[in-house]
CSV table of C-alpha atoms and ligand atoms in Angstrom, one decimal:
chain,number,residue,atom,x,y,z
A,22,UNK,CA,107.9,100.6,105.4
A,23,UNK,CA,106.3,104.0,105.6
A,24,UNK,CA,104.1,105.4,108.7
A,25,UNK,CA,101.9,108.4,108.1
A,26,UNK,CA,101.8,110.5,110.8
A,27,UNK,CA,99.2,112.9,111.3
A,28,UNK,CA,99.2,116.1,112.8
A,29,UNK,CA,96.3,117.2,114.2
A,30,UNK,CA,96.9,120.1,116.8
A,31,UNK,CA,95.7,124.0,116.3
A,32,UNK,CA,91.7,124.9,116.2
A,33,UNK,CA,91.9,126.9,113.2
A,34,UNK,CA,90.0,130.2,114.1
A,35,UNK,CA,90.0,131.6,110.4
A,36,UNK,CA,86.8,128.9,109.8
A,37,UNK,CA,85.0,130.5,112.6
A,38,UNK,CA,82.3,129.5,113.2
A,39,UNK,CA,82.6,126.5,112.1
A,40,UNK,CA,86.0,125.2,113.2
A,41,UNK,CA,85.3,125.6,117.1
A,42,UNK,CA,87.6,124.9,120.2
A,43,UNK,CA,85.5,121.9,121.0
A,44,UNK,CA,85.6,120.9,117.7
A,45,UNK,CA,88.7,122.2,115.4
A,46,UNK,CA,88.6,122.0,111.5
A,47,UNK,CA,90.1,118.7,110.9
A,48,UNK,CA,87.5,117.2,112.6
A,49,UNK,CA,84.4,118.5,111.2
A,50,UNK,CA,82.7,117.2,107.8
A,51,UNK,CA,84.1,120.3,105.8
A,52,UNK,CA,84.3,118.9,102.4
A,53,UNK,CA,81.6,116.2,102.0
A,54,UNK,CA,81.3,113.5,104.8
A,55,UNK,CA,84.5,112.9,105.8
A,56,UNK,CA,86.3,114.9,108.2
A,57,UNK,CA,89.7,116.7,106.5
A,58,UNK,CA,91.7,114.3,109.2
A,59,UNK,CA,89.6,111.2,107.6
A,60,UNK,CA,90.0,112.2,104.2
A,61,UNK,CA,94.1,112.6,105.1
A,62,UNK,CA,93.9,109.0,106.5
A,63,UNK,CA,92.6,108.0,103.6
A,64,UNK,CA,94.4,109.5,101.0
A,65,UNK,CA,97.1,106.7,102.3
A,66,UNK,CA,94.9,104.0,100.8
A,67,UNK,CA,95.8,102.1,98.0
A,68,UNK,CA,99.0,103.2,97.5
A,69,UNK,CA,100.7,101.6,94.5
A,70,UNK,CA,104.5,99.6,95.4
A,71,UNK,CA,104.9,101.0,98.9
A,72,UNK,CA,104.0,99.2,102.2
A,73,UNK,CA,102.2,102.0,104.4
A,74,UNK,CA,102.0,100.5,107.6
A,75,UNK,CA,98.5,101.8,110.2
A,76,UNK,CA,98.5,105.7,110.5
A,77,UNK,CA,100.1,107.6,114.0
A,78,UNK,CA,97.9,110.2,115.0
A,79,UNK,CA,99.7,113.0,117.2
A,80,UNK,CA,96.6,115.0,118.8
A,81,UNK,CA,95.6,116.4,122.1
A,82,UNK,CA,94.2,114.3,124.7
A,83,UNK,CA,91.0,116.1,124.3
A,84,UNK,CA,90.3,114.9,121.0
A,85,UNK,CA,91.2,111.4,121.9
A,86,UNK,CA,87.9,110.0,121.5
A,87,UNK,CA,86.3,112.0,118.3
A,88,UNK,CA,89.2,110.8,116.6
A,89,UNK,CA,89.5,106.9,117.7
A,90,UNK,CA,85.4,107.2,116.3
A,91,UNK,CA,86.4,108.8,113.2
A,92,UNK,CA,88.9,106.2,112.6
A,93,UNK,CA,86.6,103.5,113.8
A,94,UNK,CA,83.7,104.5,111.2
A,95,UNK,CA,86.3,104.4,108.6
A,96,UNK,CA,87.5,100.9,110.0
A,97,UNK,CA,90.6,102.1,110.1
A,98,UNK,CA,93.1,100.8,112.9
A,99,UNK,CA,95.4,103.3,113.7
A,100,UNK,CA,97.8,104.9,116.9
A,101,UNK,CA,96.5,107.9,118.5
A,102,UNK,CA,99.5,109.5,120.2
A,103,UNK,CA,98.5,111.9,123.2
A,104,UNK,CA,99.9,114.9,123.9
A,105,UNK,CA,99.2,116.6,127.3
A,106,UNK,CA,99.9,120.4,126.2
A,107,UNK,CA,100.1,121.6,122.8
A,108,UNK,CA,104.1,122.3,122.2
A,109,UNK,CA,103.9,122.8,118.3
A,110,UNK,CA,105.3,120.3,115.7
A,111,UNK,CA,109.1,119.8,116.4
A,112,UNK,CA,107.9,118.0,119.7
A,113,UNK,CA,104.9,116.5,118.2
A,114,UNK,CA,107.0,114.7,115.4
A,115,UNK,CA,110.0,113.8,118.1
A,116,UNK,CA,107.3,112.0,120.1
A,117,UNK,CA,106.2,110.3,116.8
A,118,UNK,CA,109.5,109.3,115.5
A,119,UNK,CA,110.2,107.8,119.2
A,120,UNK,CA,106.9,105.9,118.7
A,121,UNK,CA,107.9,104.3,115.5
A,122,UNK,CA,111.3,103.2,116.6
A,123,UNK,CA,110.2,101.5,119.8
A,124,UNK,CA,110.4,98.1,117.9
A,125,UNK,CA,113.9,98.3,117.0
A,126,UNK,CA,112.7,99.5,113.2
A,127,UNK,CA,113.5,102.7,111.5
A,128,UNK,CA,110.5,103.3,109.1
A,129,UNK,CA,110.3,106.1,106.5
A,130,UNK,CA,107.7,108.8,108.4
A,131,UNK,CA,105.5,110.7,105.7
A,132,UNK,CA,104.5,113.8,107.9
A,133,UNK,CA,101.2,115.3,107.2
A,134,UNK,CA,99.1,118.2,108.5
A,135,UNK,CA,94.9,117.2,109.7
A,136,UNK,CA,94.2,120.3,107.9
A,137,UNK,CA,95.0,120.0,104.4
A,138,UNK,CA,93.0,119.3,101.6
A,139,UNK,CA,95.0,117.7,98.3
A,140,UNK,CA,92.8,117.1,95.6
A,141,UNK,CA,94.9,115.4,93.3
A,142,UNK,CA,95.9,112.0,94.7
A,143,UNK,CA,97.5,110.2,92.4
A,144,UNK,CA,99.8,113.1,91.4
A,145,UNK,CA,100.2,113.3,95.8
A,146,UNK,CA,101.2,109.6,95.7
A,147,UNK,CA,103.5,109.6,92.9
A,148,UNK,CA,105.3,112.7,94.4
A,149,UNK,CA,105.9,110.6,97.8
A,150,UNK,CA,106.8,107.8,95.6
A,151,UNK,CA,109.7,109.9,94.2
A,152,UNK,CA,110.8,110.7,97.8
A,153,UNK,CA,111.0,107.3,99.5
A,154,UNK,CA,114.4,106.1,98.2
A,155,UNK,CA,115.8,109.6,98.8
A,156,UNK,CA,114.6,109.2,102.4
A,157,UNK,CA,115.4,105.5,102.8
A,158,UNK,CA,119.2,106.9,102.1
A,159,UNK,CA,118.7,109.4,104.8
A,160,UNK,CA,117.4,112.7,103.3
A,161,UNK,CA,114.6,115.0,104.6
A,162,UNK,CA,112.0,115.1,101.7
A,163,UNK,CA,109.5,118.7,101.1
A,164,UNK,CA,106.9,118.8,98.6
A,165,UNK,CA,106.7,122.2,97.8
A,166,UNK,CA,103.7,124.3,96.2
A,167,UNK,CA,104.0,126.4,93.0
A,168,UNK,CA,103.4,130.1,94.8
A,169,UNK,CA,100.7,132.5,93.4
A,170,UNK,CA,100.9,135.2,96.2
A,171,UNK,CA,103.0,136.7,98.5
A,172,UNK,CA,101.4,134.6,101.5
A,173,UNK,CA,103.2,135.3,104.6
A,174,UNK,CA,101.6,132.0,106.6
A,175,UNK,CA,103.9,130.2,104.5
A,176,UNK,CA,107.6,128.4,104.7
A,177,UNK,CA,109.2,129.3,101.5
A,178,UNK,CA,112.2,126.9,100.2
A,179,UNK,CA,114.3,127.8,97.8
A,180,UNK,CA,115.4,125.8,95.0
A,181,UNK,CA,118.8,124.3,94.6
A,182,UNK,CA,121.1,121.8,92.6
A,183,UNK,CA,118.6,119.2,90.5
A,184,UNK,CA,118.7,115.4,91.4
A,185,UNK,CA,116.7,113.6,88.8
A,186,UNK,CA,113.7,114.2,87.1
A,187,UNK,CA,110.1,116.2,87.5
A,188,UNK,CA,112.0,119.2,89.0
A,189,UNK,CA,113.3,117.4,92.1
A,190,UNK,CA,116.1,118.7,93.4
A,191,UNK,CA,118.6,119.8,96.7
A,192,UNK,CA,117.5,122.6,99.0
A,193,UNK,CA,119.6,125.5,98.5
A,194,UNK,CA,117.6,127.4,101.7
A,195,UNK,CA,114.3,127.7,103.7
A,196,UNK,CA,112.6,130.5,105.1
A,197,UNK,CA,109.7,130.1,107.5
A,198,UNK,CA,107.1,132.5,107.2
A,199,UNK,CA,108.8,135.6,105.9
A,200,UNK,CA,107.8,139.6,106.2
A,201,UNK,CA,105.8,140.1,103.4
A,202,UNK,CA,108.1,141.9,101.0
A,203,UNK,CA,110.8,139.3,101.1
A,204,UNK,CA,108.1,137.0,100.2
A,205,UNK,CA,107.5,138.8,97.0
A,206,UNK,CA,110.9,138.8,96.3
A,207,UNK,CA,111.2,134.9,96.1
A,208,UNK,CA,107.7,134.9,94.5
A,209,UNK,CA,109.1,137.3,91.7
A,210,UNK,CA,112.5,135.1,91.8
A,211,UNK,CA,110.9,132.0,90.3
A,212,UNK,CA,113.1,129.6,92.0
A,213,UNK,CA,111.2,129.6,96.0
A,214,UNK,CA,108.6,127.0,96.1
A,215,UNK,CA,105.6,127.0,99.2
A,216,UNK,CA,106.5,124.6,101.7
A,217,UNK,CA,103.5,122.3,101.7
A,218,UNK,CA,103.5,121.3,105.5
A,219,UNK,CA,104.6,117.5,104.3
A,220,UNK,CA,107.6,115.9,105.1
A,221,UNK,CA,109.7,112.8,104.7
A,222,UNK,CA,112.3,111.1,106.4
A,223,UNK,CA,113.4,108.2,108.4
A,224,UNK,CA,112.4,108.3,111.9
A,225,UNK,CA,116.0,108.3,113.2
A,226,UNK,CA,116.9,110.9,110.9
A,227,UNK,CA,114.4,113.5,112.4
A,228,UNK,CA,115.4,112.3,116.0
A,229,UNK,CA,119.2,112.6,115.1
A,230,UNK,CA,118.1,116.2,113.4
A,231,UNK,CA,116.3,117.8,115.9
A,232,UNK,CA,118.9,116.5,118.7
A,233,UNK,CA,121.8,118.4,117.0
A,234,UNK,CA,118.9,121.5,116.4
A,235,UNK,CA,117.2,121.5,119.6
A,236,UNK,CA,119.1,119.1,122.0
A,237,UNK,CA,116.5,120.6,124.5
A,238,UNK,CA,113.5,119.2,123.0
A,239,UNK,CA,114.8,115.9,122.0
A,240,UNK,CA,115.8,115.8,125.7
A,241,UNK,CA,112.6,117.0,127.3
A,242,UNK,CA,110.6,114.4,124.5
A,243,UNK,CA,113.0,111.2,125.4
A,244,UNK,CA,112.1,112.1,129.4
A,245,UNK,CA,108.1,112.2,128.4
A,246,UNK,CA,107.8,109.3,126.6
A,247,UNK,CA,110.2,107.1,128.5
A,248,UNK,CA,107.6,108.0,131.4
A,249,UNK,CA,104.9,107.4,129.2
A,250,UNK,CA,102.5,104.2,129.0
A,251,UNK,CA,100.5,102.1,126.1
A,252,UNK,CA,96.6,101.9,126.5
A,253,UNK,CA,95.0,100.2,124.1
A,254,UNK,CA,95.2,102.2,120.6
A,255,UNK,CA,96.3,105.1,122.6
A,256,UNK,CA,100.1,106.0,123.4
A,257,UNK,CA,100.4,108.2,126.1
A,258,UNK,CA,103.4,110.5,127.5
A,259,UNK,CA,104.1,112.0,130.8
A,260,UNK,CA,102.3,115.0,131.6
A,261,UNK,CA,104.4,116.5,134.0
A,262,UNK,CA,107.6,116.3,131.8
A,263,UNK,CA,106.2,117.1,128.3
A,264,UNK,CA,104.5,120.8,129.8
A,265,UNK,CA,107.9,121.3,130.5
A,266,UNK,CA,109.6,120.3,126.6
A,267,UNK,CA,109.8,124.0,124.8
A,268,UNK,CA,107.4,124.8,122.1
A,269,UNK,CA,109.1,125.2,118.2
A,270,UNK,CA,107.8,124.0,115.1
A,271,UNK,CA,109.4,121.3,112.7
A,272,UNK,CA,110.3,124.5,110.1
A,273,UNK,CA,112.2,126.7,112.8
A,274,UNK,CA,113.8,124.5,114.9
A,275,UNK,CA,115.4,122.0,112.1
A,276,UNK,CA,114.1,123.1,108.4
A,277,UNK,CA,115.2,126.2,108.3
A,278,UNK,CA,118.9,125.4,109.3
A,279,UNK,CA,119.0,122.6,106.1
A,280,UNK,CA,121.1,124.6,103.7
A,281,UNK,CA,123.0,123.6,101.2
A,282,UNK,CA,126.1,123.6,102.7
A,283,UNK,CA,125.3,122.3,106.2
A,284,UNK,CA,127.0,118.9,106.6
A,285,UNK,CA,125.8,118.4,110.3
A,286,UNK,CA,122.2,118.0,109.5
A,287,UNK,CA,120.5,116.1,106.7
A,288,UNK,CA,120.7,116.3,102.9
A,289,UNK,CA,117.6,118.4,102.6
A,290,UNK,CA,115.2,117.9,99.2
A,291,UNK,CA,112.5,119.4,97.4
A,292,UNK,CA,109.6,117.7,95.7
A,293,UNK,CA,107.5,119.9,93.3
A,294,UNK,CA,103.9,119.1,94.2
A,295,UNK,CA,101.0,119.9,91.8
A,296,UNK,CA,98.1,118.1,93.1
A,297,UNK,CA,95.7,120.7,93.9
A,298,UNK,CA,96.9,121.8,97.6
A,299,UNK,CA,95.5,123.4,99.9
A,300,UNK,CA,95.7,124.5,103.6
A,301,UNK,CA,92.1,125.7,103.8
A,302,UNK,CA,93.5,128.2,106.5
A,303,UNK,CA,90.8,130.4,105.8
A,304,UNK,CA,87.1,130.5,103.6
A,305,UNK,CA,88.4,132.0,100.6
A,306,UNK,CA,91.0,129.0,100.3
A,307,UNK,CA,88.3,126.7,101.1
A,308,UNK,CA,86.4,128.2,98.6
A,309,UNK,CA,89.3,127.8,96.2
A,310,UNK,CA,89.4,124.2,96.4
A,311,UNK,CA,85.5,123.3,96.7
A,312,UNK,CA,83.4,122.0,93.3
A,313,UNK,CA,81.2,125.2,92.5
A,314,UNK,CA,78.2,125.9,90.2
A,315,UNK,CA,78.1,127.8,87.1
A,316,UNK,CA,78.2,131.2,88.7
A,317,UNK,CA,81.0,129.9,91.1
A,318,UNK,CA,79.2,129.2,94.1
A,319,UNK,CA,80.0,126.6,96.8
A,320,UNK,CA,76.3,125.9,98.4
A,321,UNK,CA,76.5,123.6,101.0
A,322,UNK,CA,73.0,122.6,103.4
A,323,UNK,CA,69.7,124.1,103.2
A,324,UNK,CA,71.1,127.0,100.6
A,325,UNK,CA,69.0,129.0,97.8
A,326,UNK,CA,70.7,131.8,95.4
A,327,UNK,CA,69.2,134.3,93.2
A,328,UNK,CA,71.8,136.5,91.0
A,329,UNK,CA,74.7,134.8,93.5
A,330,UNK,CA,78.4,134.9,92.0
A,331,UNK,CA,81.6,133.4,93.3
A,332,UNK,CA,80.2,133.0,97.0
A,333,UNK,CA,80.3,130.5,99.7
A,334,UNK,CA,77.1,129.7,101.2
A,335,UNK,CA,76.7,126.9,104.5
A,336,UNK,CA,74.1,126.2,106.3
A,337,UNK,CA,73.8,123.9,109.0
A,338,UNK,CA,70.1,123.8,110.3
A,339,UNK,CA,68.2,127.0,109.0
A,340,UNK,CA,67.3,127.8,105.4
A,341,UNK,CA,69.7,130.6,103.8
A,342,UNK,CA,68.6,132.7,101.1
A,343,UNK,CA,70.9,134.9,99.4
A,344,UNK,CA,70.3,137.5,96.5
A,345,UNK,CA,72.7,139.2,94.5
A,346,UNK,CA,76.0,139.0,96.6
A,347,UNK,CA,79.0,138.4,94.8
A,348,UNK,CA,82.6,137.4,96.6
A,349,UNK,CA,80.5,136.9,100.2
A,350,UNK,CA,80.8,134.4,102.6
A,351,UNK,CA,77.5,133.0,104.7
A,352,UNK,CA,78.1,130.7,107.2
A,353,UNK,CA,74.7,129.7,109.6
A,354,UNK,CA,75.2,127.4,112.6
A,355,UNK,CA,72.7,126.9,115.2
A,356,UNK,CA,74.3,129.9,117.4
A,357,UNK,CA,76.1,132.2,115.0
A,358,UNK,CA,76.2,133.5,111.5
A,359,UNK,CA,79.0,134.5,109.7
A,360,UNK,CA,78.9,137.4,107.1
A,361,UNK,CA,82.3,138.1,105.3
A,362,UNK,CA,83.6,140.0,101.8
A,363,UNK,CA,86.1,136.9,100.3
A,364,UNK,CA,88.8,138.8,100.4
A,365,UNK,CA,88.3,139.6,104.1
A,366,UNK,CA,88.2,136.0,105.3
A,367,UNK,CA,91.7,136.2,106.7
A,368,UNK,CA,90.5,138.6,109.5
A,369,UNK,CA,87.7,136.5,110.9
A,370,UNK,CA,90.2,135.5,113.5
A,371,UNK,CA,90.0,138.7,115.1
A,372,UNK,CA,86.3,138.3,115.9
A,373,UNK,CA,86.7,135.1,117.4
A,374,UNK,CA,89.6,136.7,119.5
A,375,UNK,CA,87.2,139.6,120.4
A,376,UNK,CA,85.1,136.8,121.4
A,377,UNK,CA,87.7,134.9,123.7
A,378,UNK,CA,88.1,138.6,125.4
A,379,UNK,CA,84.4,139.1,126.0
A,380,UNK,CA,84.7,135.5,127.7
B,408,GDD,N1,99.9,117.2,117.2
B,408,GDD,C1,100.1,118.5,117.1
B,408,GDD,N2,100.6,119.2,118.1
B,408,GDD,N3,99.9,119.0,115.9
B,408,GDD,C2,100.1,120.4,115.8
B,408,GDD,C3,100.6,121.2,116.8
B,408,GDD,C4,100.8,120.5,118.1
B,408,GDD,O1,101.2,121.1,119.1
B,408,GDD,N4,100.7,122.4,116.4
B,408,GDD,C5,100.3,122.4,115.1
B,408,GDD,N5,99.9,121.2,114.7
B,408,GDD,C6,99.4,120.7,113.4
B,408,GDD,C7,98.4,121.6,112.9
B,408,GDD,O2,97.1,121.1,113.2
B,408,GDD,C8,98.6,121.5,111.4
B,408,GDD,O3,97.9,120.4,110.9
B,408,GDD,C9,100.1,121.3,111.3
B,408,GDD,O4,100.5,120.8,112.5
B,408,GDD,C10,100.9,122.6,110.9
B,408,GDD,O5,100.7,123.5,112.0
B,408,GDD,P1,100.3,125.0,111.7
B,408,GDD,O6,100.2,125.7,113.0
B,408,GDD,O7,99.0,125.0,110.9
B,408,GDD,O8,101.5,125.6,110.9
B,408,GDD,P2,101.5,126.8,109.9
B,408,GDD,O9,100.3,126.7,109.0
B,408,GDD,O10,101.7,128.0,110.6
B,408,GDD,O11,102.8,126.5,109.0
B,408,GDD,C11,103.2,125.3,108.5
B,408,GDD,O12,102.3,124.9,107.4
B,408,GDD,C12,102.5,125.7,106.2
B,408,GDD,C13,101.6,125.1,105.1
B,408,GDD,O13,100.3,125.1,105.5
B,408,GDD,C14,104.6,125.3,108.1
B,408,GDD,O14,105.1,124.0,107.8
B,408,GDD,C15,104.8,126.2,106.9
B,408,GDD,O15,106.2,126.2,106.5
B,408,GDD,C16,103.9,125.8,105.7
B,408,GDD,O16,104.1,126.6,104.6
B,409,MG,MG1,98.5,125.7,109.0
């Protein structure tokens, strides 16, 4: 059977002010009702030929209950798995894969970031269709993004022998989040795909992984949850011992040691995934992905444009009336506005930081 597992860490301070620390992206009601962590949740439903078994949630404790209510509203039953710190996703998925073998199984984990939106589905569920037999045999499946940009957020992987058909193949090499002219190298190569932020593989593969990677965190993990306890919905680790597992993500602690010619790790695999991706890391790629008018605006609340073009206007409680901006970003809550050039979105970060200084 396959588990999805859910990541749902990080606040995302690009969607400022928005995404908050009370309440991070994934959460909110971005993209029509649902929350981007519902509409992942749900993008699990209905899947044609595979049994997907009730979703794991990895989160922070602090979220516990916005989530169990979001997945309660969507009458969906699910884990919530609680982490006590934030260590980053290499812990976060070690936990999980010790979660889903506690009953003596070894299910197929489809990994998935909160924060993603995928607009596509049925292209997104045929792709993981492709990769459950690979990883029933033991590989680690990617799903990997055509790349328009020299985005340096990004893993890149790079293409290798083929294995069958739509462009699936071995991968030769990955590269987490290189300087940004390498990146245009691999972009200009043609053959270096996006890593998506998905993943596939047997839980005992990514435990057997990460202990021949990072024997520390597997360690550190297997302490925390032998130590940890079951309360109702929610699984819970020890405190005490995961603060002390070291932080790394999924991509540099394992991924990026999957080459082609490591044989003490993991066949490694690449899906090509055209299904209308995006990590909404910022407005401008939240723009990118939203229905707009005519003129290419997203409007979103209490919103009226005059002369408007290829903005992205939100409003949450106040009446917002633009004229004649082109490439801007408005964004009214009940106690701050946002003003931003599209092509500055990235930086909003920075005020929020400024903000976090001024306490
Ligand atoms: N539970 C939990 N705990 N989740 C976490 C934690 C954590 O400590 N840290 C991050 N996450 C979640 C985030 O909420 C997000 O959904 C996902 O894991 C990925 O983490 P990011 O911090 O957003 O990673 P990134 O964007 O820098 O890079 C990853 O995603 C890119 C695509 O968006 C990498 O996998 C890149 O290779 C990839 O290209
Ligand atoms: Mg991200």
């Amino acid at each position: 059977s396959l588990i999805p597992v859910v990541l749902s860490g990080g606040s995302g301070t690009r969607l400022w002010p928005l995404s908050r620390e009370k309440y991070p992206k994934q959460l909110l009601p971005l993209i029509g009702e649902d929350s981007l962590l519902q509409t992942t949740v749900r993008r699990m439903k209905g899947f044609p030929g595979i049994k997907v078994d009730a979703p794991l949630i990895v989160c922070n404790e602090e979220y516990r209950f916005i989530i169990a209510e979001q997945l309660r509203l969507m009458e969906i039953k699910g884990s919530i798995l609680l982490e006590p710190a934030g260590r980053n996703t290499a812990p976060a998925l070690t936990l999980a894969a010790m979660a889903a073998v506690r009953e003596g199984d070894d299910p197929i984990l489809l990994v998935m970031p909160a924060d993603h939106v995928i607009m596509d589905i049925t292209s997104f569920q045929s792709a993981v269709q492709q990769g459950v037999p690979l990883a029933a045999e033991g590989a680690v499946i990617t799903f990997g993004i055509t790349p328009d940009s020299a985005e340096t957020g990004y893993g890149y992987i790079q293409a290798g022998e083929p294995m069958g058909d739509n462009g699936v193949c071995r991968i030769a090499r990955f590269v987490e989040k290189p300087d940004v002219a390498t990146a245009q190298r691999y972009v200009d190569s043609g053959s270096y795909f996006w890593n998506s932020g998905l993943f596939m593989m047997r839980a005992s593969v990514w435990l057997s992984a990460i202990g021949t990677c990072r024997r520390d965190i597997l360690a550190a993990c297997r302490v925390a949850w032998d130590h940890g306890s079951v309360d109702g919905d929610f699984l819970r680790v020890n405190k005490e011992e995961f603060t002390r597992c070291p932080s790394d993500s999924i991509d540099y602690a394992v991924m990026e040691h999957i080459t082609a010619d490591n044989n003490s790790l993991p066949t490694g695999v690449l899906i090509p995934l055209s299904a209308g991706w995006s990590d909404v890391g910022a407005w401008d790629s939240l723009w990118d992905v939203l229905p707009k008018d005519q003129q290419g605006n997203v409007l979103q609340g209490d919103v009226l444009l005059h002369e408007c073009r290829n903005t992205l206007v939100l409003s949450e409680h106040r009446l917002v009336a633009c004229v004649g901006l082109e490439d801007m970003v408005v964004v009214e809550t009940p106690d701050a506005i946002l003003v931003a050039h599209m092509s500055e979105t990235q930086h909003v970060k920075k005020v929020v930081d400024s903000l976090k200084s001024q306490g």
